[in-house]
CSV table of C-alpha atoms in Angstrom, one decimal:
chain,number,residue,atom,x,y,z
A,1,MET,CA,-78.3,-10.8,98.4
A,2,ALA,CA,-79.6,-7.5,97.0
A,3,ALA,CA,-77.5,-5.6,94.4
A,4,GLN,CA,-75.3,-2.9,95.9
A,5,PRO,CA,-76.4,0.7,95.2
A,6,GLN,CA,-74.7,2.4,92.3
A,7,ARG,CA,-72.9,5.7,92.8
A,8,GLN,CA,-74.7,8.7,91.4
A,9,SER,CA,-71.6,10.5,90.0
A,10,GLN,CA,-73.1,11.1,86.6
A,11,PRO,CA,-76.6,12.1,85.4
A,12,SER,CA,-78.9,9.3,84.3
A,13,GLY,CA,-81.7,9.1,81.9
A,14,LEU,CA,-83.0,8.0,78.5
A,15,LEU,CA,-82.7,9.6,75.0
A,16,VAL,CA,-84.8,8.8,72.0
A,17,ILE,CA,-82.6,9.3,68.9
A,18,ASP,CA,-83.9,9.4,65.4
A,19,LYS,CA,-81.2,7.2,63.8
A,20,PRO,CA,-80.0,8.3,60.3
A,21,GLN,CA,-79.3,5.8,57.6
A,22,GLY,CA,-75.8,4.6,57.0
A,23,VAL,CA,-74.5,4.2,60.6
A,24,THR,CA,-74.8,1.5,63.2
A,25,SER,CA,-76.6,1.6,66.5
A,26,HIS,CA,-73.2,1.3,68.2
A,27,ASP,CA,-72.1,4.5,66.3
A,28,LEU,CA,-75.0,6.4,68.0
A,29,VAL,CA,-73.9,5.0,71.4
A,30,ALA,CA,-70.4,6.3,70.7
A,31,ALA,CA,-71.8,9.7,69.7
A,32,VAL,CA,-73.7,9.9,73.0
A,33,ARG,CA,-70.6,8.9,75.0
A,34,ALA,CA,-68.8,11.8,73.4
A,35,GLY,CA,-71.6,14.2,73.7
A,36,LEU,CA,-72.2,13.6,77.4
A,37,HIS,CA,-68.6,12.8,78.3
A,38,THR,CA,-69.6,9.5,80.0
A,39,LYS,CA,-68.7,5.9,79.4
A,40,LYS,CA,-71.8,4.3,80.7
A,41,VAL,CA,-74.1,4.3,77.7
A,42,GLY,CA,-76.1,1.6,75.9
A,43,HIS,CA,-79.1,1.1,73.6
A,44,ALA,CA,-82.3,-0.9,73.6
A,45,GLY,CA,-82.5,-2.9,70.4
A,46,THR,CA,-80.3,-2.8,67.4
A,47,LEU,CA,-81.2,-1.1,64.1
A,48,ASP,CA,-79.5,-2.2,60.9
A,49,PRO,CA,-77.3,0.4,59.2
A,50,MET,CA,-79.9,0.7,56.4
A,51,ALA,CA,-82.7,1.4,58.9
A,52,THR,CA,-83.7,4.7,60.4
A,53,GLY,CA,-85.9,5.8,63.3
A,54,ALA,CA,-86.3,5.4,67.1
A,55,LEU,CA,-83.3,4.2,69.0
A,56,VAL,CA,-83.6,4.3,72.8
A,57,VAL,CA,-80.3,5.1,74.4
A,58,GLY,CA,-79.7,5.0,78.1
A,59,PHE,CA,-76.9,6.6,80.1
A,60,GLY,CA,-75.8,6.4,83.7
A,61,ASN,CA,-78.2,4.3,85.9
A,62,ALA,CA,-80.8,4.2,83.2
A,63,THR,CA,-78.7,1.6,81.3
A,64,ARG,CA,-80.2,-0.8,83.8
A,65,LEU,CA,-83.6,-0.2,82.3
A,66,LEU,CA,-82.6,-1.2,78.7
A,67,ASN,CA,-83.1,-4.9,79.2
A,68,TYR,CA,-86.7,-4.2,80.0
A,69,ILE,CA,-87.2,-1.8,77.1
A,70,VAL,CA,-85.8,-4.4,74.6
A,71,ASP,CA,-88.8,-6.6,75.3
A,72,HIS,CA,-91.3,-3.9,74.4
A,73,ASP,CA,-93.5,-4.2,71.2
A,74,LYS,CA,-92.4,-2.2,68.3
A,75,THR,CA,-93.8,-0.5,65.2
A,76,TYR,CA,-92.1,-0.2,61.8
A,77,GLU,CA,-92.7,1.3,58.4
A,78,ALA,CA,-91.0,-0.4,55.5
A,79,THR,CA,-90.9,-0.8,51.7
A,80,ILE,CA,-90.8,-4.4,50.5
A,81,ARG,CA,-89.6,-5.0,46.9
A,82,LEU,CA,-91.2,-8.1,45.4
A,83,GLY,CA,-89.7,-9.9,42.5
A,84,ARG,CA,-86.1,-10.2,43.6
A,85,ARG,CA,-84.0,-11.5,46.5
A,86,THR,CA,-80.8,-10.5,48.3
A,87,THR,CA,-78.4,-12.2,50.6
A,88,THR,CA,-79.3,-10.1,53.6
A,89,ASP,CA,-83.0,-9.7,52.8
A,90,ASP,CA,-82.5,-5.9,52.4
A,91,ALA,CA,-80.9,-3.5,50.0
A,92,ASP,CA,-77.5,-3.7,51.7
A,93,GLY,CA,-77.0,-7.3,50.4
A,94,GLU,CA,-76.2,-8.8,47.0
A,95,LEU,CA,-78.8,-9.8,44.5
A,96,ILE,CA,-79.6,-13.6,44.3
A,97,ASP,CA,-80.6,-15.0,40.9
A,98,GLY,CA,-82.8,-18.1,40.4
A,99,PRO,CA,-86.0,-19.4,41.9
A,100,VAL,CA,-87.2,-18.9,45.4
A,101,ALA,CA,-86.8,-21.6,48.1
A,102,ASP,CA,-88.1,-25.1,47.1
A,103,ASP,CA,-90.7,-25.1,49.9
A,104,ALA,CA,-92.2,-21.7,48.9
A,105,ILE,CA,-95.9,-21.8,48.4
A,106,SER,CA,-97.3,-19.8,45.5
A,107,GLY,CA,-100.5,-17.8,45.9
A,108,SER,CA,-102.6,-17.3,49.0
A,109,ALA,CA,-104.3,-19.9,51.1
A,110,ASP,CA,-107.4,-20.1,49.0
A,111,GLY,CA,-105.6,-21.4,45.9
A,112,ASP,CA,-104.6,-18.4,43.8
A,113,LYS,CA,-101.5,-19.2,41.8
A,114,VAL,CA,-98.7,-17.0,40.6
A,115,ALA,CA,-98.3,-16.8,36.8
A,116,PRO,CA,-95.2,-18.2,35.1
A,117,SER,CA,-93.9,-14.6,34.7
A,118,ILE,CA,-93.6,-14.5,38.5
A,119,LEU,CA,-95.3,-11.1,39.1
A,120,ASP,CA,-98.1,-11.3,36.6
A,121,GLY,CA,-101.3,-12.1,38.5
A,122,ILE,CA,-100.1,-10.9,41.9
A,123,THR,CA,-102.8,-8.4,43.2
A,124,CYS,CA,-103.0,-6.3,46.3
A,125,ASP,CA,-106.0,-8.5,47.4
A,126,MET,CA,-103.8,-11.7,47.0
A,127,ILE,CA,-101.0,-10.0,49.0
A,128,GLU,CA,-103.3,-8.9,51.8
A,129,ARG,CA,-105.0,-12.3,52.1
A,130,THR,CA,-101.6,-14.0,52.2
A,131,ILE,CA,-100.5,-11.7,55.0
A,132,ALA,CA,-103.7,-12.2,56.9
A,133,ASP,CA,-103.6,-16.0,56.6
A,134,ARG,CA,-99.9,-16.6,57.2
A,135,LEU,CA,-98.1,-13.6,58.5
A,136,THR,CA,-100.3,-12.2,61.2
A,137,GLY,CA,-100.7,-13.3,64.8
A,138,PRO,CA,-98.3,-15.9,66.4
A,139,ILE,CA,-95.9,-17.2,63.7
A,140,GLU,CA,-92.6,-19.0,63.6
A,141,GLN,CA,-89.8,-16.9,61.9
A,142,VAL,CA,-86.3,-17.9,60.9
A,143,PRO,CA,-84.0,-14.8,61.2
A,144,ASN,CA,-81.7,-13.9,58.4
A,145,THR,CA,-78.1,-15.3,58.6
A,146,PHE,CA,-76.8,-11.7,58.5
A,147,SER,CA,-78.3,-10.8,61.9
A,148,ALA,CA,-77.0,-9.9,65.3
A,149,ILE,CA,-78.0,-13.2,66.9
A,150,LYS,CA,-75.1,-14.9,68.7
A,151,ILE,CA,-74.1,-18.5,67.9
A,152,ASN,CA,-71.6,-19.9,70.4
A,153,GLY,CA,-70.6,-16.3,71.4
A,154,GLN,CA,-70.2,-15.0,67.8
A,155,ARG,CA,-72.6,-12.8,65.9
A,156,ALA,CA,-74.3,-14.6,63.0
A,157,TYR,CA,-73.4,-11.8,60.6
A,158,ASP,CA,-69.7,-12.2,61.4
A,159,LEU,CA,-69.9,-15.9,60.7
A,160,ALA,CA,-71.8,-15.3,57.5
A,161,ARG,CA,-69.3,-12.7,56.3
A,162,ASP,CA,-66.5,-15.2,56.9
A,163,GLY,CA,-68.2,-17.6,54.6
A,164,LYS,CA,-69.2,-20.0,57.3
A,165,ASP,CA,-72.5,-21.9,57.3
A,166,VAL,CA,-75.0,-20.3,59.6
A,167,GLU,CA,-78.2,-22.2,60.5
A,168,LEU,CA,-80.6,-20.3,62.7
A,169,LYS,CA,-83.7,-22.0,64.2
A,170,ALA,CA,-87.2,-20.7,63.8
A,171,ARG,CA,-88.3,-18.5,66.7
A,172,PRO,CA,-91.9,-17.7,67.8
A,173,VAL,CA,-92.9,-14.0,67.3
A,174,THR,CA,-96.2,-12.2,67.2
A,175,ILE,CA,-97.3,-9.9,64.4
A,176,HIS,CA,-100.1,-7.7,65.8
A,177,THR,CA,-100.8,-5.8,62.6
A,178,PHE,CA,-99.3,-6.0,59.1
A,179,ASP,CA,-101.0,-3.4,56.9
A,180,VAL,CA,-100.3,-2.6,53.2
A,181,LEU,CA,-100.3,1.1,52.9
A,182,ASP,CA,-99.5,1.4,49.1
A,183,MET,CA,-98.7,-0.9,46.2
A,184,ARG,CA,-96.7,0.3,43.1
A,185,THR,CA,-95.8,-1.8,40.1
A,186,GLY,CA,-93.1,-1.0,37.6
A,187,PHE,CA,-89.5,-1.7,36.7
A,188,THR,CA,-86.0,-1.2,38.1
A,189,ASP,CA,-82.5,-1.7,36.8
A,190,ALA,CA,-81.1,-5.2,37.0
A,191,VAL,CA,-77.9,-4.5,38.8
A,192,ARG,CA,-78.9,-2.3,41.9
A,193,THR,CA,-80.8,-3.4,45.0
A,194,ASN,CA,-82.0,0.1,45.7
A,195,GLY,CA,-82.6,1.3,42.1
A,196,PRO,CA,-85.6,3.6,41.6
A,197,LEU,CA,-89.0,2.3,40.5
A,198,VAL,CA,-90.0,3.5,37.1
A,199,THR,CA,-93.1,2.9,34.9
A,200,THR,CA,-91.3,1.9,31.7
A,201,ARG,CA,-88.7,-0.7,30.7
A,202,GLU,CA,-86.5,2.0,29.2
A,203,PRO,CA,-83.2,2.4,31.2
A,204,SER,CA,-83.2,5.0,33.9
A,205,SER,CA,-81.8,8.5,33.1
A,206,ASP,CA,-80.0,8.2,36.5
A,207,PRO,CA,-76.2,8.4,35.5
A,208,LEU,CA,-75.4,5.8,38.1
A,209,THR,CA,-77.8,3.4,36.4
A,210,ALA,CA,-77.0,4.3,32.8
A,211,ALA,CA,-73.4,3.4,33.3
A,212,THR,CA,-74.0,-0.2,34.3
A,213,ALA,CA,-77.6,-1.3,33.7
A,214,THR,CA,-78.3,-3.3,30.5
A,215,ASP,CA,-81.9,-4.3,31.3
A,216,MET,CA,-84.9,-3.4,33.4
A,217,VAL,CA,-86.7,-6.0,35.5
A,218,PRO,CA,-90.3,-5.9,36.8
A,219,VAL,CA,-90.9,-5.4,40.5
A,220,ILE,CA,-93.7,-4.6,42.9
A,221,ASP,CA,-93.0,-2.1,45.8
A,222,LEU,CA,-95.2,-2.4,48.9
A,223,ASP,CA,-95.3,0.2,51.6
A,224,VAL,CA,-96.2,-1.5,54.8
A,225,ARG,CA,-96.7,-0.8,58.5
A,226,VAL,CA,-96.0,-3.6,61.1
A,227,SER,CA,-96.6,-3.7,64.8
A,228,CYS,CA,-94.9,-6.7,66.4
A,229,SER,CA,-93.4,-8.4,69.4
A,230,ALA,CA,-89.8,-8.0,70.4
A,231,GLY,CA,-87.4,-10.2,68.4
A,232,THR,CA,-89.3,-9.8,65.1
A,233,TYR,CA,-87.2,-9.3,62.0
A,234,ILE,CA,-89.0,-7.1,59.4
A,235,ARG,CA,-86.4,-8.2,56.8
A,236,ALA,CA,-87.6,-11.8,57.4
A,237,LEU,CA,-91.2,-10.8,56.9
A,238,GLY,CA,-90.4,-9.3,53.5
A,239,ARG,CA,-88.4,-12.4,52.5
A,240,ASP,CA,-91.1,-14.8,53.7
A,241,LEU,CA,-93.9,-12.8,52.0
A,242,GLY,CA,-92.0,-13.0,48.7
A,243,ALA,CA,-91.4,-16.7,49.1
A,244,MET,CA,-95.1,-17.4,49.8
A,245,LEU,CA,-96.0,-15.5,46.7
A,246,GLY,CA,-93.3,-17.4,44.7
A,247,CYS,CA,-91.5,-14.3,43.6
A,248,GLY,CA,-88.9,-13.4,46.3
A,249,GLY,CA,-88.8,-10.2,48.3
A,250,TYR,CA,-86.5,-7.9,50.3
A,251,LEU,CA,-86.6,-4.5,52.0
A,252,THR,CA,-85.5,-1.3,50.3
A,253,ARG,CA,-86.5,0.9,53.3
A,254,LEU,CA,-87.0,0.4,57.0
A,255,ARG,CA,-88.0,2.9,59.7
A,256,ARG,CA,-88.8,2.1,63.3
A,257,THR,CA,-91.4,4.5,64.5
A,258,ARG,CA,-92.1,3.2,68.0
A,259,VAL,CA,-90.5,1.1,70.8
A,260,GLY,CA,-93.1,0.6,73.5
A,261,ARG,CA,-94.0,4.1,74.7
A,262,PHE,CA,-91.1,5.7,73.0
A,263,ALA,CA,-92.0,7.2,69.6
A,264,VAL,CA,-89.9,8.9,66.9
A,265,THR,CA,-92.5,11.7,66.9
A,266,ASP,CA,-92.0,12.6,70.6
A,267,THR,CA,-91.1,16.3,71.1
A,268,ASN,CA,-87.8,15.4,72.9
A,269,VAL,CA,-86.4,13.3,70.1
A,270,VAL,CA,-82.7,13.9,69.3
A,271,THR,CA,-81.9,14.1,65.6
A,272,ALA,CA,-78.5,13.1,64.1
A,273,HIS,CA,-76.8,13.1,60.8
A,274,VAL,CA,-74.0,11.2,59.0
A,275,GLU,CA,-70.6,12.5,58.1
A,276,SER,CA,-68.1,10.6,55.9
A,277,ARG,CA,-64.4,10.5,56.3
A,278,THR,CA,-62.0,9.3,53.6
A,279,PHE,CA,-58.5,8.2,54.5
A,280,THR,CA,-55.7,5.9,53.4
A,281,ASN,CA,-55.0,2.9,55.7
A,282,ARG,CA,-51.7,1.2,56.5
A,283,ALA,CA,-52.2,-1.1,53.5
A,284,GLY,CA,-52.4,1.9,51.2
A,285,GLU,CA,-56.1,1.5,50.5
A,286,THR,CA,-58.5,4.4,50.3
A,287,VAL,CA,-61.2,3.8,52.9
A,288,THR,CA,-64.4,5.8,53.5
A,289,ARG,CA,-66.2,5.5,56.8
A,290,ASN,CA,-69.4,7.0,58.2
A,291,ARG,CA,-69.8,8.4,61.6
A,292,ALA,CA,-72.9,9.5,63.5
A,293,VAL,CA,-73.0,13.1,64.6
A,294,LEU,CA,-75.7,14.3,67.1
A,295,ASP,CA,-77.4,17.6,66.4
A,296,ALA,CA,-77.2,18.4,70.1
A,297,THR,CA,-74.4,17.9,72.6
A,298,GLY,CA,-73.5,18.7,76.2
A,299,ASP,CA,-76.2,20.5,78.2
A,300,GLU,CA,-78.4,20.8,75.1
A,301,LEU,CA,-78.3,17.0,74.7
A,302,LEU,CA,-79.1,16.6,78.5
A,303,ALA,CA,-82.1,18.9,78.0
A,304,HIS,CA,-83.6,16.3,75.6
A,305,ALA,CA,-83.1,13.4,78.1
A,306,MET,CA,-85.9,11.9,80.2
A,307,THR,CA,-85.2,12.0,83.9
A,308,MET,CA,-84.9,8.7,85.8
A,309,VAL,CA,-88.5,9.0,87.1
A,310,ALA,CA,-89.8,9.8,83.6
A,311,SER,CA,-87.7,6.9,82.2
A,312,VAL,CA,-89.0,4.3,84.5
A,313,ARG,CA,-92.5,5.4,84.1
A,314,ALA,CA,-92.2,4.9,80.3
A,315,ALA,CA,-90.1,1.7,80.6
A,316,MET,CA,-92.0,-0.4,83.1
A,317,PRO,CA,-94.7,-0.6,85.8
A,318,THR,CA,-94.0,1.8,88.7
A,319,VAL,CA,-95.0,2.1,92.3
A,320,GLU,CA,-94.7,5.2,94.6
A,321,ILE,CA,-93.0,4.5,97.9
A,322,THR,CA,-92.0,6.4,101.0
A,323,ALA,CA,-88.6,7.7,101.8
A,324,GLU,CA,-88.4,5.1,104.6
A,325,ASP,CA,-89.2,2.4,102.0
A,326,ALA,CA,-86.4,3.7,99.8
A,327,VAL,CA,-83.9,3.4,102.7
A,328,ASN,CA,-85.0,-0.2,103.4
A,329,LEU,CA,-84.6,-1.2,99.8
A,330,ARG,CA,-81.1,0.3,99.7
A,331,PHE,CA,-80.2,-1.9,102.6
A,332,GLY,CA,-81.5,-4.9,100.8
A,333,ARG,CA,-84.7,-5.2,102.9
A,334,ARG,CA,-88.1,-6.1,101.7
A,335,ILE,CA,-91.0,-3.7,101.7
A,336,PRO,CA,-94.7,-4.4,102.2
A,337,TYR,CA,-96.0,-4.0,98.6
A,338,ASP,CA,-98.0,-6.6,96.6
A,339,ILE,CA,-96.7,-6.6,93.1
A,340,HIS,CA,-96.6,-9.3,90.4
A,341,GLU,CA,-93.8,-8.3,88.0
A,342,PRO,CA,-90.6,-6.3,88.0
A,343,THR,CA,-91.6,-2.8,89.0
A,344,ALA,CA,-89.7,0.5,89.5
A,345,ALA,CA,-90.1,1.9,93.0
A,346,TYR,CA,-89.6,5.6,93.5
A,347,VAL,CA,-90.2,8.4,96.0
A,348,PRO,CA,-92.2,11.1,94.2
A,349,ALA,CA,-91.2,14.8,94.4
A,350,ARG,CA,-93.6,17.5,95.3
A,351,THR,CA,-93.7,21.0,94.0
A,352,ALA,CA,-91.8,23.5,96.2
A,353,ASP,CA,-94.8,25.6,97.1
A,354,VAL,CA,-96.8,22.8,98.6
A,355,ASP,CA,-96.5,21.9,102.3
A,356,SER,CA,-94.9,18.5,102.7
A,357,GLY,CA,-97.9,17.2,104.5
A,358,ASP,CA,-100.3,18.0,101.7
A,359,ALA,CA,-101.6,14.8,100.1
A,360,ASP,CA,-102.9,16.5,97.0
A,361,ARG,CA,-101.6,14.2,94.2
A,362,ASP,CA,-101.7,17.1,91.7
A,363,ALA,CA,-98.8,18.6,93.6
A,364,ILE,CA,-96.5,15.6,92.6
A,365,ASP,CA,-94.1,16.3,89.8
A,366,PRO,CA,-94.4,13.3,87.4
A,367,ASN,CA,-90.9,13.8,86.1
A,368,ALA,CA,-89.0,14.2,89.3
A,369,GLY,CA,-88.3,12.1,92.3
A,370,ASP,CA,-85.9,9.5,93.7
A,371,VAL,CA,-85.8,6.1,91.9
A,372,ALA,CA,-84.7,3.7,94.6
A,373,ALA,CA,-84.9,0.2,93.0
A,374,ILE,CA,-86.4,-2.2,90.6
A,375,ILE,CA,-88.3,-4.6,92.8
A,376,ASP,CA,-90.1,-8.0,92.2
A,377,ARG,CA,-92.6,-10.1,94.1
A,378,ALA,CA,-91.0,-12.0,97.1
A,379,LYS,CA,-94.3,-13.4,98.4
A,380,ARG,CA,-97.8,-12.2,98.8
A,381,GLY,CA,-97.7,-8.7,100.2
A,382,GLU,CA,-93.9,-8.4,100.0
A,383,ALA,CA,-91.5,-7.1,97.4
A,384,LYS,CA,-87.7,-7.6,97.2
A,385,PRO,CA,-85.1,-5.4,95.5
A,386,LEU,CA,-83.6,-6.7,92.2
A,387,VAL,CA,-81.5,-3.6,91.3
A,388,VAL,CA,-80.8,-0.9,93.8
A,389,PHE,CA,-79.9,2.7,92.8
A,390,ALA,CA,-78.0,5.2,94.9
A,391,ALA,CA,-79.9,8.1,96.2
A,392,ASP,CA,-80.1,11.1,93.9
A,393,PRO,CA,-78.4,14.0,95.7
A,394,ALA,CA,-80.6,16.4,93.8
A,395,GLN,CA,-83.7,15.1,95.5
């Protein structure tokens, strides 16, 4: 039985938000709920609090598109710090002392070995060959225990924070490109995961460092760009590259620049910033919490949103249908279209100054129309509705 049409009581669409550092993806969803005064909001793919960049947020009927967008390929830019490890594989974790995993393989596939001083002898050529040989194409990846993956209904990071053993299985992912953009060698203070890279062993003049650091340690910072399949953890790539080189590694910076066809450079991207609030809780403890604040709200925020037609065109395959087809879909009937994957069916809108009988495709507004349903193949030459949307009264 086809899904029942959903009421069109609120506007629907997608927003691309440039997430700031220091807040969660859920914080951005809460900000959109407040900014649009609507409860039906979700996002397509979590970004860690440390990460910045493209977060696709859907509201209204467009939330039904998010499951399809989650599966899109993604592009990231990151900085990997080689020479140390953390519990979370990024700068938000705690430093781990000692050797890398017992099964780590030193050097690249052609036999280069890492010198006893760990980083001595590691060259950009060695790193690039290791990436090409072992971290490009289809690979098996074990996510970090501090991840959003659910184990028996609980998030892995919640279990890990409670001190419970978390064992995640390797998952197949595909790394389309993994490019080294820059390599910098130097030193950083021994106590901070995000300390600055300097060229001398002398302690940093940074007062935060000078108050606690007693030594400087050698590290290598790599700026990289990765295009990958859905489900890839860039933190795990940094960790695994460090393990393969025998020196350890973690991320100090992560920015998602693209989710499928949605890019952080798009003209309609919504920016946001972080505001901190300090208060005393019931236990008498002083607590500081961050919250995400959108730089646009209300009608201004809606002006940045993609319409439902523009949203489906960016999210998945589409097919233009007739008004009669739309009625049939909304009654759960099949329509005579030969498709091979989930597809959005919509009735295109024409510009007002064109006669309704004019077949000139240039008269069709690519961002307007009536999205009737998401359909899938029923049999050859027939499509059935999977998700049905109520008619848009504005069309």
